[in-house]
Structure formats: C-alpha cells, structure tokens
GROMACS .gro file of C-alpha atoms in nm:
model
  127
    1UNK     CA    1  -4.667  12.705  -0.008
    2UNK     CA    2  -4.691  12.791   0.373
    3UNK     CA    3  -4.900  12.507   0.395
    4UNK     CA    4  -4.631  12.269   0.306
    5UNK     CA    5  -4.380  12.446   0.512
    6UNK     CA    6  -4.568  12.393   0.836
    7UNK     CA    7  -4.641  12.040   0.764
    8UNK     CA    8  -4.231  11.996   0.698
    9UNK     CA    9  -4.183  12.204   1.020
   10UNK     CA   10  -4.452  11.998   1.189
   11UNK     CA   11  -4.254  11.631   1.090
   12UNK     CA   12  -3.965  11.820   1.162
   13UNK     CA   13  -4.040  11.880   1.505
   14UNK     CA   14  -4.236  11.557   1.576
   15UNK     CA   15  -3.923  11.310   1.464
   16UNK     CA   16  -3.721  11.497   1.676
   17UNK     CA   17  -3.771  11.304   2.005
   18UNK     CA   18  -3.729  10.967   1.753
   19UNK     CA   19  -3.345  11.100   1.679
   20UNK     CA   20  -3.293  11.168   2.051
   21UNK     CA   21  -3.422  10.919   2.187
   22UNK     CA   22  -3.192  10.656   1.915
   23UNK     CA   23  -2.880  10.877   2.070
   24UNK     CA   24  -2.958  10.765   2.423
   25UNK     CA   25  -2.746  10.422   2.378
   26UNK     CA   26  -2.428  10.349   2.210
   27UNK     CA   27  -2.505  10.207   1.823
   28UNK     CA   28  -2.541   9.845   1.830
   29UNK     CA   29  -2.325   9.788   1.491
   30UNK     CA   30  -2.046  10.002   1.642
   31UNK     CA   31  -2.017   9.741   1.909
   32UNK     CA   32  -2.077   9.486   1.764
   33UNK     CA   33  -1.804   9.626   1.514
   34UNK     CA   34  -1.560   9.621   1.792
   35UNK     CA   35  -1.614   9.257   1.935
   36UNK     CA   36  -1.536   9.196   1.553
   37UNK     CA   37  -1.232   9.374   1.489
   38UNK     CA   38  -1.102   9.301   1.895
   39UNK     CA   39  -1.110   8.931   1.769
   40UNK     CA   40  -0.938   8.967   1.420
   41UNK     CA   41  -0.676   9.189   1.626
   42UNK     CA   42  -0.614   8.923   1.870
   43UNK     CA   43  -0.604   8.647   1.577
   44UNK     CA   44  -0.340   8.843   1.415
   45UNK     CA   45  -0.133   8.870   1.687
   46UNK     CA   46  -0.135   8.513   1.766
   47UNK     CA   47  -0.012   8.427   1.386
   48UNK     CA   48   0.222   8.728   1.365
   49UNK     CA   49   0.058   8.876   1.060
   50UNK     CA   50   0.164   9.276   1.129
   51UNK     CA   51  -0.020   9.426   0.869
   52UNK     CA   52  -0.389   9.307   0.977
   53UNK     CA   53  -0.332   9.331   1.393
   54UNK     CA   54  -0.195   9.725   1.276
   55UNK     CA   55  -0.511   9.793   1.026
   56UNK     CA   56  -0.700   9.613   1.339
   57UNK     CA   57  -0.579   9.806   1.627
   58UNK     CA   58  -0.592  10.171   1.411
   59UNK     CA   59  -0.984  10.095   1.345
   60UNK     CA   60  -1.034  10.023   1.762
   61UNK     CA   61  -0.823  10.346   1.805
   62UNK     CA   62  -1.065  10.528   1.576
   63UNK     CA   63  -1.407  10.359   1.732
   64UNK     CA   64  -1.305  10.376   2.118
   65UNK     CA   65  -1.278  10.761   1.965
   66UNK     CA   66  -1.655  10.739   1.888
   67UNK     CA   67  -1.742  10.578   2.223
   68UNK     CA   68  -1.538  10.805   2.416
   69UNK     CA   69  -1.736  11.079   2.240
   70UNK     CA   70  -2.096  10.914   2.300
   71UNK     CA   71  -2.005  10.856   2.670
   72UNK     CA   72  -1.855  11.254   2.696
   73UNK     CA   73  -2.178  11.372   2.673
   74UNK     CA   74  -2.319  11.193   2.970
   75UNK     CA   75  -2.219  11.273   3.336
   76UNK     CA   76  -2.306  10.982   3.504
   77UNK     CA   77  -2.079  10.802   3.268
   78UNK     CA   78  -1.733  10.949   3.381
   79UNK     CA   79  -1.575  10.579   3.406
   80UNK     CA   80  -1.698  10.455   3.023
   81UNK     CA   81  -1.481  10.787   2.904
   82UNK     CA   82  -1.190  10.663   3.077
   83UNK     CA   83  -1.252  10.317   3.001
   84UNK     CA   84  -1.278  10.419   2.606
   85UNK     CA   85  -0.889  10.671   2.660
   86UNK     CA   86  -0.788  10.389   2.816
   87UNK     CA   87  -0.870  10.125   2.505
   88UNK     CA   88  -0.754  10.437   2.302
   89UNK     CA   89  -0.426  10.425   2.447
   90UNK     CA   90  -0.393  10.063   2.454
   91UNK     CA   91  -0.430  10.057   2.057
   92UNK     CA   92  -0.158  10.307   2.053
   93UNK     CA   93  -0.004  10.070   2.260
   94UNK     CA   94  -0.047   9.760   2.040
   95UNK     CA   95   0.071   9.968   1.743
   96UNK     CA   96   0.386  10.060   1.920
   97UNK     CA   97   0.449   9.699   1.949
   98UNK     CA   98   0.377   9.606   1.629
   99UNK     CA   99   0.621   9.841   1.533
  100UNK     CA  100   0.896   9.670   1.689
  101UNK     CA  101   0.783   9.349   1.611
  102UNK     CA  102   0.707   9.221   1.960
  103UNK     CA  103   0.400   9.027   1.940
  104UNK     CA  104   0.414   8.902   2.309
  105UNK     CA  105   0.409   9.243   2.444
  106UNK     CA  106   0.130   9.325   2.147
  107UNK     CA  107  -0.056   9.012   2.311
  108UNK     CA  108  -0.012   9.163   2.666
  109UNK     CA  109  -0.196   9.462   2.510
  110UNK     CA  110  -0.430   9.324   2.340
  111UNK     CA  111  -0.532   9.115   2.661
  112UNK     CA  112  -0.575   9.455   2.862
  113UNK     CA  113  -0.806   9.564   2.608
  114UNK     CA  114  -1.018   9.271   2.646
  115UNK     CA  115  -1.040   9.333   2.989
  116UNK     CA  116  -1.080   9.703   3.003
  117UNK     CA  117  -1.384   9.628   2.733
  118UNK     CA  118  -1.537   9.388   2.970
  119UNK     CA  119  -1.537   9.575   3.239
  120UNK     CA  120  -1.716   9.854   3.032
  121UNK     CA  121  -1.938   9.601   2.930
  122UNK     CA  122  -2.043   9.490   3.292
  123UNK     CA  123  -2.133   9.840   3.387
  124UNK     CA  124  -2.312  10.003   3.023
  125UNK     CA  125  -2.394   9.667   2.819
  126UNK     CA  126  -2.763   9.590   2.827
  127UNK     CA  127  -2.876   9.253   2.867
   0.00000   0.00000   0.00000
C-alpha cells in the first residue's frame, strides 16, 4: 500500500510543472470564445435583435471576468487588467443600452470594445 502511495505522490509531483506551466498563457478556447461572441454581439446590434446582443454582452462581462483574473496574477501585466475592467465595464455599458433600446449608442460600445480588445491583443496575443 505505501508503495502505491509514493508512486501517486511521485505523478503527483511530476505533473505538477505540466499544470503550471498550461497556466502561463490565457486558454486558447476562452479567446477564441470571445472573438466569437464579440462578433454575434456586434451582429445583433446591427439587426436590433435585444435579446441575443444582451445574452452576448452578459457572457463577455462574465469572460473579461476570467481574463481579468488570469492577468491579476501577473505583475508585469498591470495594463491587460485594466484593459479586461475596462471591456467589463463596457458590457455593462452595452447592457445599459440595450436596456433603453438605443442600439447606436450600444454600437458606440460595442466599437470601444473592439478596440480596447485589440489593443490587448497587440501587447499579450502571440503570433
């Protein structure tokens, strides 16, 4: 029986650097995920369909969450924090909007979050 234990111990300890290492970068789906959803949000603007641009822009609310918390860990990555509040806020933004119906100002909105996503991009995105 202590036999086994040490060998589970041993894989254990020996994956370890495997799961750190995968938690270095941002997940690839999650991003991916966003350029998705960003583009169904913006399509939904554009043909004034409320429900899907608000189910849109509450999903990139809750995933800028996730970045902002993958970037919070990091030091050196101060600006993709802000960057993520920033898209954050801009969903909360877009919801607002949506709220009221005005789909140019939710287009404004959605505009700045393409931006603001870019401009994480050309800083963090790997080639």
């Amino acid at each position: 029986m202590t036999g086994k234990r040490s060998l589970a111990a041993w894989l254990l300890l020996a994956a370890t650097p495997m799961v750190l290492g995968a938690q270095d970068e941002l997940d690839t789906d999650l991003m991916q995920a966003i350029e998705d959803t960003n583009k169904s949000l913006a399509s939904h603007i554009a043909l004034q369909q409320g429900d899907g641009a608000r189910a849109d822009a509450q999903e990139l609310t809750a995933m800028f969450a996730k970045v902002e918390a993958f970037y919070a860990g990091k030091p050196e990555a101060a600006d993709a924090v802000n960057l993520a509040q920033q898209s954050q806020a801009l969903g909360a933004e877009i919801l607002k909007h949506l709220g009221t119906k005005d789909y140019a100002a939710a287009t404004a909105s959605a505009t700045t979050l393409s931006r603001t996503c870019k401009t994480c991009h050309n800083f963090y995105k790997k080639s």
